[in-house]
Short mmCIF file of C-alpha atoms and ligand atoms in Angstrom, two decimals:
data_model
loop_
_atom_site.label_atom_id
_atom_site.label_comp_id
_atom_site.label_asym_id
_atom_site.label_seq_id
_atom_site.Cartn_x
_atom_site.Cartn_y
_atom_site.Cartn_z
CA MET A 213 -0.15 4.83 -15.29
CA PRO A 214 -2.88 2.79 -13.63
CA LEU A 215 -1.58 3.12 -10.08
CA VAL A 216 -4.59 4.76 -8.45
CA ASP A 217 -5.59 6.23 -5.11
CA MET A 218 -6.66 3.24 -2.99
CA LYS A 219 -9.26 5.20 -1.02
CA ASP A 220 -11.03 6.23 -4.24
CA MET A 221 -10.78 2.65 -5.48
CA LEU A 222 -12.34 1.06 -2.38
CA ASN A 223 -14.99 3.77 -2.10
CA HIS A 224 -15.99 2.99 -5.67
CA ALA A 225 -16.35 -0.71 -4.82
CA TYR A 226 -18.22 0.10 -1.58
CA HIS A 227 -20.75 2.35 -3.34
CA HIS A 228 -21.21 0.06 -6.34
CA GLY A 229 -21.71 -3.24 -4.52
CA TYR A 230 -18.62 -5.28 -5.34
CA ALA A 231 -15.34 -6.23 -3.64
CA ILE A 232 -11.75 -5.87 -4.78
CA GLY A 233 -9.32 -8.71 -4.12
CA ALA A 234 -6.21 -7.88 -2.07
CA PHE A 235 -4.03 -10.78 -3.07
CA ASP A 236 -0.90 -11.39 -1.00
CA LEU A 237 2.08 -12.10 -3.21
CA VAL A 238 5.18 -14.01 -2.17
CA SER A 239 7.05 -14.25 -5.47
CA LEU A 240 7.23 -12.81 -8.98
CA ASP A 241 5.13 -15.77 -10.18
CA PHE A 242 2.33 -14.65 -7.85
CA LEU A 243 2.72 -11.04 -9.00
CA HIS A 244 2.53 -12.07 -12.63
CA GLY A 245 -0.46 -14.36 -12.03
CA ILE A 246 -2.45 -11.74 -10.11
CA ILE A 247 -1.86 -8.99 -12.69
CA THR A 248 -2.68 -11.38 -15.54
CA ALA A 249 -6.00 -12.25 -13.88
CA ALA A 250 -6.87 -8.56 -13.38
CA GLU A 251 -6.07 -7.70 -17.00
CA ARG A 252 -7.97 -10.68 -18.37
CA THR A 253 -11.09 -9.88 -16.36
CA ARG A 254 -10.63 -6.07 -16.55
CA ALA A 255 -10.78 -5.87 -12.75
CA PRO A 256 -9.24 -3.35 -10.33
CA VAL A 257 -6.81 -5.14 -8.05
CA ILE A 258 -4.76 -4.65 -4.88
CA LEU A 259 -1.25 -6.08 -4.79
CA SER A 260 -0.77 -6.91 -1.14
CA LEU A 261 2.49 -7.55 0.71
CA ALA A 262 2.19 -9.06 4.19
CA GLU A 263 4.98 -8.22 6.61
CA SER A 264 4.79 -11.78 8.01
CA HIS A 265 5.95 -12.96 4.56
CA PHE A 266 9.04 -10.74 4.47
CA GLU A 267 11.14 -13.66 5.69
CA TYR A 268 10.47 -15.36 2.32
CA PHE A 269 11.48 -12.45 0.08
CA ASP A 270 13.36 -9.17 0.31
CA PHE A 271 10.68 -6.47 0.42
CA GLU A 272 13.04 -3.77 -0.85
CA LEU A 273 14.08 -5.93 -3.81
CA VAL A 274 10.56 -7.00 -4.72
CA MET A 275 8.91 -3.57 -4.54
CA PRO A 276 10.43 -2.15 -7.75
CA ALA A 277 8.99 -5.14 -9.61
CA VAL A 278 5.60 -4.66 -7.96
CA GLU A 279 5.61 -0.98 -8.86
CA THR A 280 6.65 -1.69 -12.44
CA ALA A 281 3.88 -4.27 -12.79
CA ALA A 282 1.35 -1.76 -11.43
CA LYS A 283 2.51 1.08 -13.69
CA ARG A 284 2.47 -0.97 -16.87
CA ALA A 285 -0.88 -2.63 -16.14
CA SER A 286 -3.89 -1.58 -18.18
CA VAL A 287 -6.19 -1.93 -15.14
CA PRO A 288 -6.25 0.14 -11.92
CA VAL A 289 -3.87 -1.12 -9.25
CA ALA A 290 -3.05 -0.20 -5.65
CA ILE A 291 -0.11 -1.49 -3.60
CA HIS A 292 -0.79 -2.30 0.04
CA LEU A 293 1.18 -3.22 3.16
CA ASP A 294 -0.74 -6.05 4.85
CA HIS A 295 -0.45 -6.64 8.63
CA GLY A 296 2.33 -4.14 9.22
CA ALA A 297 3.84 -4.59 12.67
CA SER A 298 4.59 -0.98 13.60
CA LEU A 299 4.55 2.67 12.64
CA ALA A 300 8.11 2.24 11.34
CA SER A 301 6.89 -0.60 9.06
CA ALA A 302 4.30 1.75 7.57
CA VAL A 303 6.86 4.54 7.00
CA THR A 304 9.19 2.06 5.26
CA ALA A 305 6.38 0.61 3.15
CA ILE A 306 5.36 4.08 1.93
CA SER A 307 8.95 4.98 1.12
CA HIS A 308 9.20 1.81 -1.00
CA GLY A 309 5.99 2.51 -2.93
CA CYS A 310 2.94 1.24 -1.00
CA ASN A 311 -0.02 3.59 -1.46
CA GLY A 312 -2.16 1.93 1.20
CA VAL A 313 -1.06 0.61 4.59
CA MET A 314 -2.41 -1.55 7.36
CA VAL A 315 -0.82 -1.68 10.77
CA ASP A 316 -2.36 -4.46 12.81
CA ALA A 317 -2.66 -3.70 16.51
CA SER A 318 -5.83 -5.79 16.87
CA HIS A 319 -4.23 -8.08 19.47
CA GLU A 320 -3.83 -5.11 21.83
CA PRO A 321 -6.48 -3.75 24.21
CA LEU A 322 -8.83 -1.28 22.51
CA SER A 323 -7.21 1.87 23.91
CA ASN A 324 -3.72 0.76 22.77
CA ASN A 325 -5.07 -0.30 19.38
CA ILE A 326 -6.64 3.15 19.00
CA GLN A 327 -3.45 4.93 20.05
CA SER A 328 -1.15 2.91 17.73
CA THR A 329 -3.55 3.19 14.80
CA ARG A 330 -4.05 6.94 15.31
CA ALA A 331 -0.28 7.48 15.05
CA VAL A 332 -0.20 5.54 11.76
CA VAL A 333 -3.19 7.49 10.40
CA ASP A 334 -1.56 10.86 11.25
CA MET A 335 1.66 9.87 9.52
CA ALA A 336 0.08 8.18 6.47
CA HIS A 337 -2.54 10.85 5.81
CA ALA A 338 0.24 13.45 5.78
CA CYS A 339 1.64 11.35 2.90
CA GLY A 340 -1.73 11.08 1.11
CA VAL A 341 -1.86 7.36 1.93
CA PRO A 342 -5.07 5.74 3.27
CA VAL A 343 -5.02 3.39 6.26
CA GLU A 344 -6.76 0.12 7.09
CA GLY A 345 -7.25 -0.61 10.77
CA GLU A 346 -8.35 -3.87 12.36
CA LEU A 347 -10.70 -4.32 15.26
CA GLY A 348 -11.46 -7.69 16.81
CA TYR A 349 -9.13 -10.60 16.24
CA VAL A 350 -8.96 -12.92 13.21
CA PRO A 351 -6.81 -15.88 14.30
CA GLY A 352 -4.65 -18.18 12.16
CA VAL A 353 -1.74 -17.75 9.75
CA GLU A 354 -2.11 -17.27 6.01
CA GLY A 355 -1.39 -20.46 4.09
CA GLU A 356 -1.36 -22.72 7.16
CA ASP A 357 -3.91 -24.82 9.06
CA ALA A 358 -5.77 -22.68 11.58
CA GLU A 359 -5.63 -25.65 13.99
CA ARG A 360 -1.85 -25.24 14.22
CA HIS A 361 -2.36 -21.69 15.46
CA PRO A 362 -5.20 -22.01 17.91
CA GLY A 363 -6.42 -18.57 18.89
CA GLU A 364 -9.93 -17.51 19.73
CA VAL A 365 -11.87 -15.30 17.32
CA ALA A 366 -12.57 -11.99 19.05
CA TYR A 367 -15.66 -10.58 17.33
CA THR A 368 -15.87 -6.90 16.42
CA THR A 369 -18.80 -5.05 17.99
CA ALA A 370 -20.59 -2.13 16.34
CA GLU A 371 -20.16 0.00 19.46
CA GLU A 372 -16.38 -0.48 19.58
CA ALA A 373 -16.20 0.04 15.82
CA ARG A 374 -17.84 3.45 16.20
CA THR A 375 -15.39 4.52 18.93
CA TYR A 376 -12.44 3.12 16.99
CA GLY A 377 -13.51 4.74 13.70
CA ASP A 378 -14.13 8.14 15.34
CA GLN A 379 -10.90 8.17 17.33
CA THR A 380 -8.50 6.78 14.73
CA GLY A 381 -9.83 8.24 11.47
CA VAL A 382 -9.08 5.01 9.55
CA ASP A 383 -10.24 4.88 5.93
CA PHE A 384 -11.16 1.17 5.92
CA LEU A 385 -11.82 -1.26 8.73
CA ALA A 386 -10.96 -4.96 8.90
CA ILE A 387 -13.50 -6.68 11.08
CA SER A 388 -13.76 -10.04 12.74
CA ILE A 389 -17.05 -11.85 12.20
CA GLY A 390 -15.93 -15.51 12.09
CA THR A 391 -13.27 -15.92 9.39
CA VAL A 392 -9.77 -17.22 10.14
CA HIS A 393 -6.50 -16.86 8.25
CA GLY A 394 -5.46 -20.08 6.52
CA HIS A 395 -7.32 -23.40 6.43
CA MET A 396 -10.18 -23.77 8.85
CA LYS A 397 -11.56 -26.96 10.35
CA GLY A 398 -15.18 -27.33 9.28
CA LYS A 399 -17.31 -24.69 7.60
CA PRO A 400 -16.87 -21.08 8.68
CA LYS A 401 -19.96 -19.57 10.30
CA LEU A 402 -20.15 -15.85 9.71
CA ASP A 403 -22.12 -13.41 11.85
CA PHE A 404 -23.91 -11.36 9.18
CA ARG A 405 -26.18 -9.58 11.68
CA ARG A 406 -23.09 -8.20 13.36
CA LEU A 407 -21.61 -7.21 9.99
CA LYS A 408 -24.79 -5.35 9.01
CA GLN A 409 -24.75 -3.41 12.30
CA ILE A 410 -21.11 -2.47 11.90
CA ASN A 411 -21.68 -1.32 8.33
CA GLU A 412 -24.70 0.79 9.28
CA THR A 413 -22.72 2.34 12.14
CA LEU A 414 -19.52 3.16 10.25
CA ASP A 415 -20.39 3.68 6.58
CA ILE A 416 -16.81 3.12 5.35
CA PRO A 417 -15.44 0.25 3.21
CA LEU A 418 -15.05 -2.90 5.34
CA VAL A 419 -12.35 -5.52 4.89
CA ILE A 420 -12.44 -9.28 5.38
CA HIS A 421 -9.24 -11.09 6.30
CA GLY A 422 -9.09 -14.84 5.92
CA GLY A 423 -10.90 -14.69 2.58
CA THR A 424 -10.09 -18.26 1.55
CA GLY A 425 -12.65 -21.03 1.84
CA LEU A 426 -16.00 -19.23 1.98
CA SER A 427 -19.04 -20.24 -0.04
CA ASP A 428 -20.28 -18.19 -3.01
CA ASP A 429 -23.29 -17.17 -0.94
CA GLN A 430 -21.13 -16.05 1.97
CA TYR A 431 -19.09 -13.80 -0.35
CA ARG A 432 -22.34 -12.41 -1.75
CA GLN A 433 -23.65 -11.57 1.73
CA LEU A 434 -20.34 -10.03 2.79
CA ILE A 435 -20.38 -7.70 -0.20
CA ALA A 436 -24.06 -6.85 0.27
CA ASN A 437 -23.17 -5.68 3.80
CA GLY A 438 -20.27 -3.32 3.09
CA VAL A 439 -17.23 -5.55 2.46
CA ALA A 440 -15.28 -3.87 -0.36
CA LYS A 441 -11.87 -5.54 0.09
CA ILE A 442 -11.26 -9.26 0.51
CA ASN A 443 -7.81 -10.42 1.60
CA TYR A 444 -6.89 -13.64 -0.10
CA TYR A 445 -3.79 -15.77 0.01
CA THR A 446 -4.18 -19.40 1.17
CA ALA A 447 -6.08 -20.58 -1.90
CA LEU A 448 -3.41 -19.07 -4.16
CA SER A 449 -0.74 -20.81 -2.10
CA ASP A 450 -2.67 -24.11 -2.32
CA ALA A 451 -2.97 -23.83 -6.11
CA ALA A 452 0.78 -23.11 -6.43
CA ALA A 453 1.74 -25.98 -4.07
CA LYS A 454 -0.51 -28.40 -5.95
CA LYS A 455 1.13 -27.43 -9.23
CA ILE A 456 4.60 -27.94 -7.74
CA ASN A 457 3.55 -31.42 -6.56
CA GLU A 458 2.24 -32.23 -10.04
CA ASN A 459 5.46 -30.96 -11.59
CA THR A 460 7.46 -33.07 -9.15
CA ALA A 461 5.52 -36.17 -10.14
CA ALA A 462 6.08 -35.41 -13.81
CA ASP A 463 9.42 -35.20 -15.61
CA ALA A 464 9.42 -31.42 -15.24
CA GLY A 465 10.29 -31.89 -11.57
CA SER A 466 13.93 -32.49 -12.30
CA SER A 467 14.88 -28.78 -12.29
CA TYR A 468 13.93 -25.64 -10.36
CA THR A 469 12.35 -24.06 -13.43
CA GLY A 470 10.54 -27.35 -14.06
CA LEU A 471 9.19 -27.37 -10.48
CA VAL A 472 7.78 -23.85 -10.66
CA LYS A 473 6.51 -24.15 -14.23
CA ASP A 474 2.98 -22.81 -14.70
CA ILE A 475 2.67 -21.44 -11.14
CA ARG A 476 1.60 -18.11 -12.60
CA THR A 477 -1.07 -19.85 -14.69
CA VAL A 478 -2.72 -21.53 -11.70
CA VAL A 479 -2.44 -18.41 -9.51
CA ALA A 480 -4.03 -16.40 -12.33
CA ALA A 481 -6.87 -18.92 -12.69
CA GLU A 482 -7.74 -18.77 -8.97
CA ALA A 483 -7.51 -14.96 -8.80
CA GLU A 484 -9.66 -14.72 -11.93
CA ARG A 485 -12.35 -16.91 -10.36
CA CYS A 486 -12.47 -14.53 -7.37
CA MET A 487 -12.63 -11.40 -9.53
CA HIS A 488 -15.71 -12.76 -11.29
CA LEU A 489 -17.29 -14.03 -8.07
CA TRP A 490 -16.83 -10.76 -6.17
CA GLY A 491 -18.12 -8.55 -9.00
CA ALA A 492 -14.80 -6.76 -9.69
CA ALA A 493 -14.50 -8.18 -13.22
CA GLY A 494 -15.37 -5.58 -15.88
CA ARG A 495 -15.03 -2.60 -13.49
CA ALA A 496 -11.54 -1.43 -14.55
CA ASP A 497 -12.59 1.38 -16.90
CA GLU A 498 -15.14 2.85 -14.47
CA VAL A 499 -12.55 2.83 -11.70
CA LEU A 500 -9.91 4.41 -13.92
CA SER A 501 -12.18 7.26 -14.87
CA ASN A 502 -13.48 7.83 -11.31
CA CYS A 503 -10.34 7.50 -9.21
CA ARG A 504 -7.45 9.91 -8.86
CA PRO A 505 -4.26 8.64 -10.43
CA TRP A 506 -1.44 8.12 -7.95
CA MET A 507 1.22 10.63 -8.99
CA PRO A 508 4.52 11.43 -7.34
CA VAL A 509 6.07 14.87 -6.95
CA GLU A 510 9.70 15.88 -7.46
CA HIS A 511 10.89 18.60 -5.12
CA LEU A 512 13.81 20.34 -6.83
CA ILE A 513 16.17 22.87 -5.29
CA ILE A 514 19.12 24.47 -7.05
CA TYR A 515 21.43 26.59 -4.91
CA ASN A 516 24.91 27.78 -4.14
CA VAL A 517 26.77 27.91 -0.84
CA HIS A 518 28.48 30.91 0.73
CA GLY A 519 30.99 31.23 3.54
CA ILE A 520 32.00 27.56 3.74
CA GLY A 521 34.49 25.40 1.88
CA LYS A 522 33.83 22.34 -0.26
CA ALA A 523 34.44 19.85 2.57
CA ASP A 524 31.92 21.55 4.86
CA ALA A 525 29.43 21.78 2.03
CA GLU A 526 29.80 18.05 1.40
CA ALA A 527 29.35 17.27 5.10
CA MET A 528 26.16 19.36 5.20
CA ILE A 529 24.85 17.58 2.08
CA ALA A 530 25.66 14.12 3.50
CA GLU A 531 23.84 14.95 6.73
CA GLY A 532 20.86 16.27 4.77
CA ARG A 533 20.60 13.14 2.65
CA GLN A 534 20.25 11.04 5.77
CA VAL A 535 17.85 13.29 7.65
CA LEU A 536 15.58 14.08 4.71
CA ALA A 537 15.38 10.49 3.41
CA ALA A 538 13.87 9.39 6.75
CA ILE A 539 10.94 11.84 6.59
CA PRO A 540 7.64 10.00 5.90
CA GLY A 541 6.55 10.23 2.27
CA VAL A 542 10.08 10.76 0.92
CA ARG A 543 10.89 8.07 -1.64
CA GLU A 544 14.47 9.10 -2.50
CA VAL A 545 16.90 11.97 -2.04
CA PHE A 546 19.35 12.77 -4.84
CA THR A 547 22.02 15.39 -4.46
CA GLY A 548 24.33 16.73 -7.14
CA GLU A 549 26.99 19.21 -8.09
CA SER A 550 27.09 21.08 -11.36
CA VAL A 551 29.25 19.60 -14.10
CA GLN A 552 30.03 23.11 -15.40
CA ASN A 553 32.22 25.50 -13.41
CA ASN A 554 31.04 28.99 -12.54
CA THR A 555 27.33 28.27 -12.67
CA LYS A 556 25.14 30.46 -10.53
CA TYR A 557 23.57 27.40 -8.93
CA ARG A 558 26.31 24.92 -8.19
CA TYR A 559 24.38 22.35 -6.14
CA THR A 560 21.07 20.56 -6.31
CA TRP A 561 18.70 18.54 -4.17
CA LEU A 562 16.10 16.39 -5.87
CA VAL A 563 13.73 14.93 -3.30
CA ARG A 564 11.13 12.49 -4.56
CA PHE A 565 7.79 12.63 -2.70
CA CYS A 566 5.24 9.83 -2.98
CA HIS A 567 2.29 12.26 -3.24
CA PRO A 568 1.51 16.02 -3.40
CA ALA A 569 0.41 15.93 0.29
CA VAL A 570 4.08 15.51 1.21
CA ILE A 571 4.90 19.02 -0.11
CA ASP A 572 3.33 20.47 3.05
CA SER A 573 4.05 17.72 5.56
CA TYR A 574 7.72 17.62 4.53
CA ARG A 575 8.09 21.38 4.78
CA GLU A 576 6.61 21.33 8.31
CA HIS A 577 8.32 18.17 9.53
CA PRO A 578 10.49 19.02 12.58
CA ASP A 579 13.53 17.20 11.14
CA HIS A 580 13.29 19.19 7.92
CA VAL A 581 12.74 22.45 9.78
CA ALA A 582 15.78 21.80 12.03
CA PHE A 583 18.04 20.84 9.13
CA ALA A 584 16.89 23.70 6.93
CA ASN A 585 17.13 26.38 9.64
CA ASN A 586 20.32 25.24 11.33
CA GLN A 587 22.41 23.76 8.54
CA PHE A 588 21.14 24.58 5.10
CA ARG A 589 19.70 28.09 4.99
CA PRO A 590 22.60 29.78 6.88
CA VAL A 591 25.04 28.69 4.13
CA ALA A 592 22.78 28.49 1.07
CA GLY A 593 22.45 31.80 -0.69
CA GLU A 594 20.22 32.51 -3.61
CA ARG A 595 18.26 29.43 -4.60
CA ILE A 596 15.29 28.21 -6.57
CA SER A 597 12.84 25.66 -5.24
CA ILE A 598 10.11 24.08 -7.38
CA ASP A 599 7.76 21.11 -6.96
CA TYR A 600 7.07 19.22 -10.16
CA GLN A 601 4.33 16.70 -10.66
CA THR A 602 5.86 14.10 -12.93
CA VAL A 603 4.42 11.54 -15.28
CA ALA A 604 5.62 8.07 -16.18
CA PRO A 605 7.26 7.48 -19.57
CA GLY A 606 4.63 6.77 -22.17
CA THR A 607 2.04 9.07 -20.60
CA SER A 608 1.26 11.84 -23.05
CA HIS A 609 -0.14 14.58 -20.84
CA ILE A 610 -0.06 15.82 -17.28
CA GLU A 611 -3.35 15.29 -15.50
CA HIS A 612 -4.31 17.04 -12.30
CA SER A 613 -1.35 19.35 -12.64
CA ILE A 614 -0.33 20.99 -9.39
CA ASN A 615 2.92 22.69 -10.38
CA ARG A 616 3.76 25.38 -7.90
CA GLU A 617 6.69 27.66 -8.11
CA ALA A 618 8.43 29.38 -5.23
CA ILE A 619 11.65 31.30 -5.21
CA GLN A 620 12.78 31.59 -1.61
P1 LIG B 981 -6.34 -16.32 3.68
O1 LIG B 981 -4.92 -16.77 3.69
O2 LIG B 981 -7.19 -17.13 4.63
O3 LIG B 981 -6.91 -16.24 2.32
O4 LIG B 981 -6.35 -14.85 4.28
C1 LIG B 981 -5.50 -13.89 3.73
C2 LIG B 981 -5.44 -12.67 4.58
O5 LIG B 981 -6.33 -12.39 5.36
C3 LIG B 981 -4.27 -11.78 4.44
O6 LIG B 981 -4.30 -10.69 5.30
#
């Protein structure tokens, strides 16, 4: 069960002088390669999914595989939405299993960036999910030449970072000090004085976007000045593309499986190099014993209805499924009817929360309150409602148990 709280994970890296790779994945080969690298080096790792890449894969289809890979890994893993476009993107990402989110409003004026980010922080924290904000602008597009996307770097200032940090409550901050996404022309020049000032001002884990193409010494200086998360994609993409070209030149290029052969091996090799270079290698056990495990909660209600017929009960249940599934932090809503006749509790709701924090935020959410008060409680008689903290198959004991029982 090595899905862990991402805030604990990055705080560990921040306070112990190393950085964790947030590797953007675009296929199952990338997923496999990144996890293999983390297990081989015993490194904590962040599986990162960039919204700009959603045109290349179906996020909803890929997430169960990402979650399965995280849960069966022997090293600590977090799952992160990278460059989310809106509050709605963050809500969707959490409902599909991300336990860290970034919504990027860095192209907006400071006051708008603060306002948009604050809304994401309020929502995500109510789900127990930490948030990465971005201040300043890192130009370019992951995997492409920065020259094809000319945009000016807008450097982060320590003064703005303080205001932004105070007013948004972000858990991690992505800063702009000279990197670009994708391939850069010439050697990147990084402003370490600026980075040092920002770090001294904020004292939270900092994030570097555009992690590809820096020198070993630049990585070392970034980490020494508070960078605990390095976003990395282009070099993985380059390694995969090079392998495809080699496969094309060789006989293996005659079939799809021949073309993509060994992609996971080269992705793993590049990710492994980074894990050693950034000091994450060998940290897995420490992180596992110091970070809270990420554990879902099942909210179970068993009840009967009074004063309405079956058709009205079904309409109320259908409405509830829709309303409740849209509340932030809800992963799934199951409803059911007893197989046996004459049971005291004929119906059930089973609502899956991503985190214990959702027990309270769900209960207080205006959509839940309206549905419960206007549609459910007037017809539901005696009922039992219990929140269960659940464990994955194969886990032998319940840690951090928070079972609470309430009969309403
Ligand atoms: P690179 O593609 O330059 O490695 O940057 C990745 C990134 O910043 C993703 O957010």
